Short mmCIF file of C-alpha atoms in Angstrom, two decimals:
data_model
loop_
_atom_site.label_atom_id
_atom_site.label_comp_id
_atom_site.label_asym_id
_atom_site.label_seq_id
_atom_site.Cartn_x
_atom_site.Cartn_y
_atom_site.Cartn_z
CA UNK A 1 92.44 71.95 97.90
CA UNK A 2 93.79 72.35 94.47
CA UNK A 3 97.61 71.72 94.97
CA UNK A 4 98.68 72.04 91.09
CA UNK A 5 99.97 75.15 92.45
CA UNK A 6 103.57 76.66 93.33
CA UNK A 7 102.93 77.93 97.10
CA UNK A 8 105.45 81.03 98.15
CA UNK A 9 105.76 82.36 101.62
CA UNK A 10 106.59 85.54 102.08
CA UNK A 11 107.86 86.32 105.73
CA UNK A 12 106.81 89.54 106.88
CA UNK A 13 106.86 88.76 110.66
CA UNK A 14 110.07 90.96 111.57
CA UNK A 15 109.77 93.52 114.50
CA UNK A 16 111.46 96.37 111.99
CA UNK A 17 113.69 97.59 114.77
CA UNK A 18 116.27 99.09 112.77
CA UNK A 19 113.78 101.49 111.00
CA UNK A 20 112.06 102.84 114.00
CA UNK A 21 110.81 105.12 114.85
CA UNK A 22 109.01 104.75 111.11
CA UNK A 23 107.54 101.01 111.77
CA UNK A 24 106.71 102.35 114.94
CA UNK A 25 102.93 102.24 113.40
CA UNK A 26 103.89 100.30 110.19
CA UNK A 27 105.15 96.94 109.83
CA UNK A 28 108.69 96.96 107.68
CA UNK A 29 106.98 95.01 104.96
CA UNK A 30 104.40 97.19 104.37
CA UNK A 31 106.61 100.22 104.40
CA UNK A 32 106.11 102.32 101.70
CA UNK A 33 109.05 101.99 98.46
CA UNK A 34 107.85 105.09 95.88
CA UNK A 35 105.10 103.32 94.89
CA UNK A 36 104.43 100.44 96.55
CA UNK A 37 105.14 98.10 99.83
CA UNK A 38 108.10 95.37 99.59
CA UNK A 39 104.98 93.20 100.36
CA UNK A 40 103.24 94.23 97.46
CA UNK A 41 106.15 94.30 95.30
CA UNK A 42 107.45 90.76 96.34
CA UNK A 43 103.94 89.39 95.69
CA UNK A 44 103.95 90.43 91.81
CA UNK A 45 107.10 88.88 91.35
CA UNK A 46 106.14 85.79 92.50
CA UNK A 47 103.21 86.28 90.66
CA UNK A 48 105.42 86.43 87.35
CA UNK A 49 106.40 82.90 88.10
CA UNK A 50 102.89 81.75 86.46
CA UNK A 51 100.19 79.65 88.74
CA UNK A 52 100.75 80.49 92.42
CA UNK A 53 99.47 80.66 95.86
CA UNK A 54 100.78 83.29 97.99
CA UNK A 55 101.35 83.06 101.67
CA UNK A 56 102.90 85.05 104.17
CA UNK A 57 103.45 85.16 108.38
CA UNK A 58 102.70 87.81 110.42
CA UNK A 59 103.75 88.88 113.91
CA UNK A 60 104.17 92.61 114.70
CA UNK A 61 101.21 94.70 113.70
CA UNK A 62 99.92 91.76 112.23
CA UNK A 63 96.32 93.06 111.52
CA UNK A 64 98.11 95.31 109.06
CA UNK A 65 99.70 92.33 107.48
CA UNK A 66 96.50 90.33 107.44
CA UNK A 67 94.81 93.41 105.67
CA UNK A 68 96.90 93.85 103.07
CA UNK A 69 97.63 90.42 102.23
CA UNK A 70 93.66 90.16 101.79
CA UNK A 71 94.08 93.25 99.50
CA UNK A 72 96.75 91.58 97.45
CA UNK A 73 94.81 88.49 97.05
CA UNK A 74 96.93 86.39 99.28
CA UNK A 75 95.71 82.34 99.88
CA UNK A 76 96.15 83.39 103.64
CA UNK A 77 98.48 85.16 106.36
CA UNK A 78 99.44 83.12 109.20
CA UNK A 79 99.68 85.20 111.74
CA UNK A 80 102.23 84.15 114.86
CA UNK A 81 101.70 84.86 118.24
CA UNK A 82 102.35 84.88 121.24
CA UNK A 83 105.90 83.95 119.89
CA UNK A 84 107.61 84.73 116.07
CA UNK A 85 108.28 80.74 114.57
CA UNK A 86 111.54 81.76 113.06
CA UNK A 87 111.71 80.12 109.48
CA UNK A 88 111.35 76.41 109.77
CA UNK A 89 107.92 77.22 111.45
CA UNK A 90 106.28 78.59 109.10
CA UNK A 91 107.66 75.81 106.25
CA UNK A 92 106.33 73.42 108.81
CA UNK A 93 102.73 74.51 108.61
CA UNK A 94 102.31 74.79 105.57
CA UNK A 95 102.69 71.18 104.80
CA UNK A 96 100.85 70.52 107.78
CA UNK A 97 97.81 72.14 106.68
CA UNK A 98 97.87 69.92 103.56
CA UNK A 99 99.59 72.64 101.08
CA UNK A 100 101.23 70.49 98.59
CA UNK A 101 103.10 71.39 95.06
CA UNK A 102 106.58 72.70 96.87
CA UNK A 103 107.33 75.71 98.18
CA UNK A 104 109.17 79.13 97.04
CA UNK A 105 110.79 81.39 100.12
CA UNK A 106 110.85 84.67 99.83
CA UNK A 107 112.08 87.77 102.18
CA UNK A 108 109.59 90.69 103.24
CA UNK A 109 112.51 92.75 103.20
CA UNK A 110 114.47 92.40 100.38
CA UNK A 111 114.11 94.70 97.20
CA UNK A 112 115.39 92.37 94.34
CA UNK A 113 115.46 91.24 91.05
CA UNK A 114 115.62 87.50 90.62
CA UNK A 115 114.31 85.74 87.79
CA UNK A 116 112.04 83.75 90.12
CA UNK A 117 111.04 81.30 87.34
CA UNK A 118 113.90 80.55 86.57
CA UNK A 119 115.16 79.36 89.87
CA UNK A 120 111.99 77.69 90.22
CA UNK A 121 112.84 75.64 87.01
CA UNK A 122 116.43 75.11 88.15
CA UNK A 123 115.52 74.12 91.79
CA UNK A 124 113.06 71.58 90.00
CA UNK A 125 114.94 70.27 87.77
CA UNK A 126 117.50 69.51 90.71
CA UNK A 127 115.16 67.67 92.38
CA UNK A 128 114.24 65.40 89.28
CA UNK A 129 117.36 63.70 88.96
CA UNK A 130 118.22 60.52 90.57
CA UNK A 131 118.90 61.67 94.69
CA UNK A 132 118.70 65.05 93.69
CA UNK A 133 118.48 67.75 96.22
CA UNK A 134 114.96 68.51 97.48
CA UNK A 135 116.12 72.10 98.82
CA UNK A 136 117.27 75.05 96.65
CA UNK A 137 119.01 78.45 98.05
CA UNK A 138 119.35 80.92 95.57
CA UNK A 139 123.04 82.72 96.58
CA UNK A 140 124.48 86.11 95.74
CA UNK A 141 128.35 86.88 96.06
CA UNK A 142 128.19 89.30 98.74
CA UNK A 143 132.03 89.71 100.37
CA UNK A 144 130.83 91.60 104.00
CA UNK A 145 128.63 88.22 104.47
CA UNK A 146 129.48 85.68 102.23
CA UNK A 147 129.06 82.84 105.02
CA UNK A 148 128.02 79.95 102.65
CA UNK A 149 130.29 77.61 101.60
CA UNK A 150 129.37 75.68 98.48
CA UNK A 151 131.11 72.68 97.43
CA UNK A 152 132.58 71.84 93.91
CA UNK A 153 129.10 69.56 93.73
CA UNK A 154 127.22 72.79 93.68
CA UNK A 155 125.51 71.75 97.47
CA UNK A 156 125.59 73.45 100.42
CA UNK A 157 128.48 72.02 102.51
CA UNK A 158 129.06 74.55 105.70
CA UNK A 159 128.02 77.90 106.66
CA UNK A 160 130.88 80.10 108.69
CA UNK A 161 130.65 79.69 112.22
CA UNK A 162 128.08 77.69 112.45
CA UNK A 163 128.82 74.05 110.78
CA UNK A 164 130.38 72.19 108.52
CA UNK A 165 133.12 72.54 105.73
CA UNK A 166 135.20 75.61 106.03
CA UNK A 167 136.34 75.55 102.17
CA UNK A 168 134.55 75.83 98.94
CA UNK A 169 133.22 78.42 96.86
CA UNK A 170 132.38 81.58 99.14
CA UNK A 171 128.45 83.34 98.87
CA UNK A 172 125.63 84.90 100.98
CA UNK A 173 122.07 83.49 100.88
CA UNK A 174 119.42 85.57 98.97
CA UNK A 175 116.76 84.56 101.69
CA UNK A 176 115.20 82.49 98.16
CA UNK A 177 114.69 78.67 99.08
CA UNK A 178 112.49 76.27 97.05
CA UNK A 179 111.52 72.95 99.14
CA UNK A 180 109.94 69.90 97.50
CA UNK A 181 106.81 68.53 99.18
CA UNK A 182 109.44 65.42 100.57
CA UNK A 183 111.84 67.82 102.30
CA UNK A 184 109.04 69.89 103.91
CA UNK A 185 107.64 66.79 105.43
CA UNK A 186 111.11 66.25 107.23
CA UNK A 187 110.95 69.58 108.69
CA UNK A 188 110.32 68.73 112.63
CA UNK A 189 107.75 69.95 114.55
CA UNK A 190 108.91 72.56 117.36
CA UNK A 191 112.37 73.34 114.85
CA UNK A 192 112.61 77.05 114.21
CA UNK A 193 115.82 78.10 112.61
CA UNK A 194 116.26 76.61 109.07
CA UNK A 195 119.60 76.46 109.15
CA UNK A 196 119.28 73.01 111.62
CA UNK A 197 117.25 71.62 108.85
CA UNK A 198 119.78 72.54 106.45
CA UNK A 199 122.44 70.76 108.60
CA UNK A 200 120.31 67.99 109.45
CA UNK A 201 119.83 67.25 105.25
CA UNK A 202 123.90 67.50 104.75
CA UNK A 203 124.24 65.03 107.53
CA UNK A 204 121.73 63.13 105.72
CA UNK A 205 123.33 63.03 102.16
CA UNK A 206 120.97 65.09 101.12
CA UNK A 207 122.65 68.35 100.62
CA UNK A 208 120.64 71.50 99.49
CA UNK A 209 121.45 72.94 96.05
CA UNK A 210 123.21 75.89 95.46
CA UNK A 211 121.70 78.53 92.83
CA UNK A 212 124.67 80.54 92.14
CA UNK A 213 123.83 82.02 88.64
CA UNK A 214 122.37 85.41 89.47
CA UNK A 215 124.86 86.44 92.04
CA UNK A 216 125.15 89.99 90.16
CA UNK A 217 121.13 90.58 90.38
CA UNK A 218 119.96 93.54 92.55
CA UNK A 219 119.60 92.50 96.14
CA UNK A 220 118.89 94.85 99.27
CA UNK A 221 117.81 94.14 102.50
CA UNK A 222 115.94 97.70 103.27
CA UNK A 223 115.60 96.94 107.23
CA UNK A 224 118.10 99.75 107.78
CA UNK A 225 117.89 103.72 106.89
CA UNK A 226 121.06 103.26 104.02
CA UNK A 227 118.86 100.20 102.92
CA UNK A 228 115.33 101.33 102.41
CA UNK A 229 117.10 104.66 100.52
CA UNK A 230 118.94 101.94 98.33
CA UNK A 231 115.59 100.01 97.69
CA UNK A 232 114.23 103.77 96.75
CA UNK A 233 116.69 104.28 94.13
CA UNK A 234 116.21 101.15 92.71
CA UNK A 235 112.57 101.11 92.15
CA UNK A 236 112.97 104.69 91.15
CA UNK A 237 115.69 103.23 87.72
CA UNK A 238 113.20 100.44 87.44
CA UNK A 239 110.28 102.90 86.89
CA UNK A 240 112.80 104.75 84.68
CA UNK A 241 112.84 107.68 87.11
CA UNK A 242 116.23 109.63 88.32
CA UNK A 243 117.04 108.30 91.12
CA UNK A 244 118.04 111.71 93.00
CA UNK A 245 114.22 112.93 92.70
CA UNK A 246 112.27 113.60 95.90
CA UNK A 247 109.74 110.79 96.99
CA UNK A 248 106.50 112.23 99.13
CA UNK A 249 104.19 110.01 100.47
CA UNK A 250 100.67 110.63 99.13
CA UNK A 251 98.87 113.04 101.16
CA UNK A 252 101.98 115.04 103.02
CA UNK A 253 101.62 118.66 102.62
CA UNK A 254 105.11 120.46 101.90
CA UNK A 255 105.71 124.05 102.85
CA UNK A 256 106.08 127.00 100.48
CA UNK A 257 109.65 127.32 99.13
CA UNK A 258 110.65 123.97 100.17
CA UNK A 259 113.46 122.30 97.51
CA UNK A 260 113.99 118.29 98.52
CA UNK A 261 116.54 116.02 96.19
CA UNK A 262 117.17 112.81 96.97
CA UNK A 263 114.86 112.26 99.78
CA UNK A 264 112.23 110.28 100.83
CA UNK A 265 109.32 112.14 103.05
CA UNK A 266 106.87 110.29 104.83
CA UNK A 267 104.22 111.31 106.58
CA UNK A 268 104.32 113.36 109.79
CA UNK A 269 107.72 115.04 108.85
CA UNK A 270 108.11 118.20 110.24
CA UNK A 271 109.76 120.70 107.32
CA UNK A 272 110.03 124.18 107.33
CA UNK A 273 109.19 126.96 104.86
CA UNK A 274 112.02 127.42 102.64
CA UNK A 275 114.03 124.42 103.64
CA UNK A 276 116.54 122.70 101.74
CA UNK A 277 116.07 118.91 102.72
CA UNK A 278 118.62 116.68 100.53
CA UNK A 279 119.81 112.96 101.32
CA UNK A 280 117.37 112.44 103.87
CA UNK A 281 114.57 109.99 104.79
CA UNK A 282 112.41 112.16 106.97
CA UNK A 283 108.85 110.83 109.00
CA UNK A 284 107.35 111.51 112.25
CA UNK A 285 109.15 112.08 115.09
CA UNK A 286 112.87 110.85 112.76
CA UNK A 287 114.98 112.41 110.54
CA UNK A 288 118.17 110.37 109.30
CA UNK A 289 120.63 111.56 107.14
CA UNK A 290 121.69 109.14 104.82
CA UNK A 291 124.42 110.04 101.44
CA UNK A 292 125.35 106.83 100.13
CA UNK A 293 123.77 105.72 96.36
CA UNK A 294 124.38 102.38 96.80
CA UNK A 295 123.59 99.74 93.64
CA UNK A 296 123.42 96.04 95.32
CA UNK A 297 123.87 95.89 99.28
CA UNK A 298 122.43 94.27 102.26
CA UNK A 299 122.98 94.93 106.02
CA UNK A 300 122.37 91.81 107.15
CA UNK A 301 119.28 89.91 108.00
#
């Protein structure tokens, strides 16, 4: 295979619980944001970086996943059963399979807007030097997580409650990693959570980098009601659209007299004639009420 190409995974292999009962039929990746999926949307940023590949893993409803990523001109979907392979899995695989020409992370449930290429570049150029890292995280300053703990050599050195140095420069992970070909081949078989490996390369000298300029970029994890509204309003300002405007799925039929603002309406929502319906998400068999206009937020991964 040709590996002059960047590969990115996208992981779409969540189970969506906090958005049910609306992933109840759709995976969360493939939920729709005004005009397009998170999946979709992820994929043409990556896209922007120049010559790529694009992955992504698939677990619940995976045949939707599968679908779409042969719609979007994906390189494959790996789907996961009977068991989800956490992250280091998937990163695992990929280099198994013979994928070479490093690796770019991405979240299937993150509305953001990195400048991709230029992490790429930085994480690269990292990795160039003399025992440079061979592992990038891309970090935002996010106080309600903020577990990272980056040291005054820009590398990861602990993550709260979990390991290592308790001081340094506070900041949550993006869910962006880069991995060179050489630290995806020290990725052990069987290891699922990433944050091992992570550990394993600090206790290795081998430290991942820290990315920490674009900590002020738009970042929301829309695995939550207050989230996906959030990742609404900010595709809406990206299209250049007000942000309090109703969004209706394509094909849901609303009643006569019916005013919505700032709502999102999927289909199977029950509405009545003449109803007011404002700062609500609204689908079948759900309706959740939800006020806040956030700008950046996440709530949690």
């Amino acid at each position: 295979m040709d590996n002059s190409s960047l590969n990115v995974l996208i992981l779409a292999a969540g189970l969506g619980t906090r958005l049910r009962p609306l992933t109840n039929d759709v995976p969360k990746p493939l939920v729709p944001v005004v005009d397009a999926s998170i999946l979709d949307l992820q994929a043409r940023k990556a896209r922007a970086i120049g010559n790529v590949r694009l992955h992504a893993n698939a677990h619940y409803l995976a045949e939707q996943v599968v679908e779409a990523g042969k719609a979007l001109g994906f390189e494959k979907v790996w789907v996961e059963q009977p068991e989800i392979l956490g992250t280091a899995g998937p990163l695992r695989r990929i280099y198994a399979e013979g994928y070479r020409g490093g690796l770019l992370v991405m979240n299937g449930d993150a509305y953001c807007n990195f400048d991709l290429r230029a992490f790429v570049n930085n994480a690269q150029a990292q990795a160039a030097r003399p025992d440079g890292p061979q592992v990038a995280l891309l970090a935002v300053d996010f106080p309600k997580v903020n577990t990272f703990r980056v040291g005054a050599d820009g590398r990861l050195a602990g993550i709260a409650g979990r390991f290592g140095e308790t001081s340094g420069t506070p900041a949550t992970f993006s869910g962006v990693s880069w991995y060179s070909d050489a630290a995806l081949s020290r990725i052990r078989e069987g290891e699922s959570d990433i944050r091992e490996f992570w550990k394993q390369e600090i206790a290795a000298g081998r430290a991942p980098f820290v990315d920490m300029t674009q900590q002020r970029a738009t970042w929301i994890d829309m695995g939550s009601p207050e989230g996906l509204m959030a990742a609404v309003e900010a595709r809406l300002k990206e299209l250049g659209r007000d942000v309090n405007e109703a969004v209706i799925e394509p094909g849901v039929k609303i009643p006569a007299g019916v005013t919505i603002r700032h709502s999102v309406i999927y289909a199977g929502a029950e509405i009545a004639e003449g109803e007011t319906v404002e700062n609500e998400i609204r689908g079948k068999g759900f309706k959740w009420t939800v006020l806040c206009h956030p700008e950046r937020r996440t709530e949690g991964s």
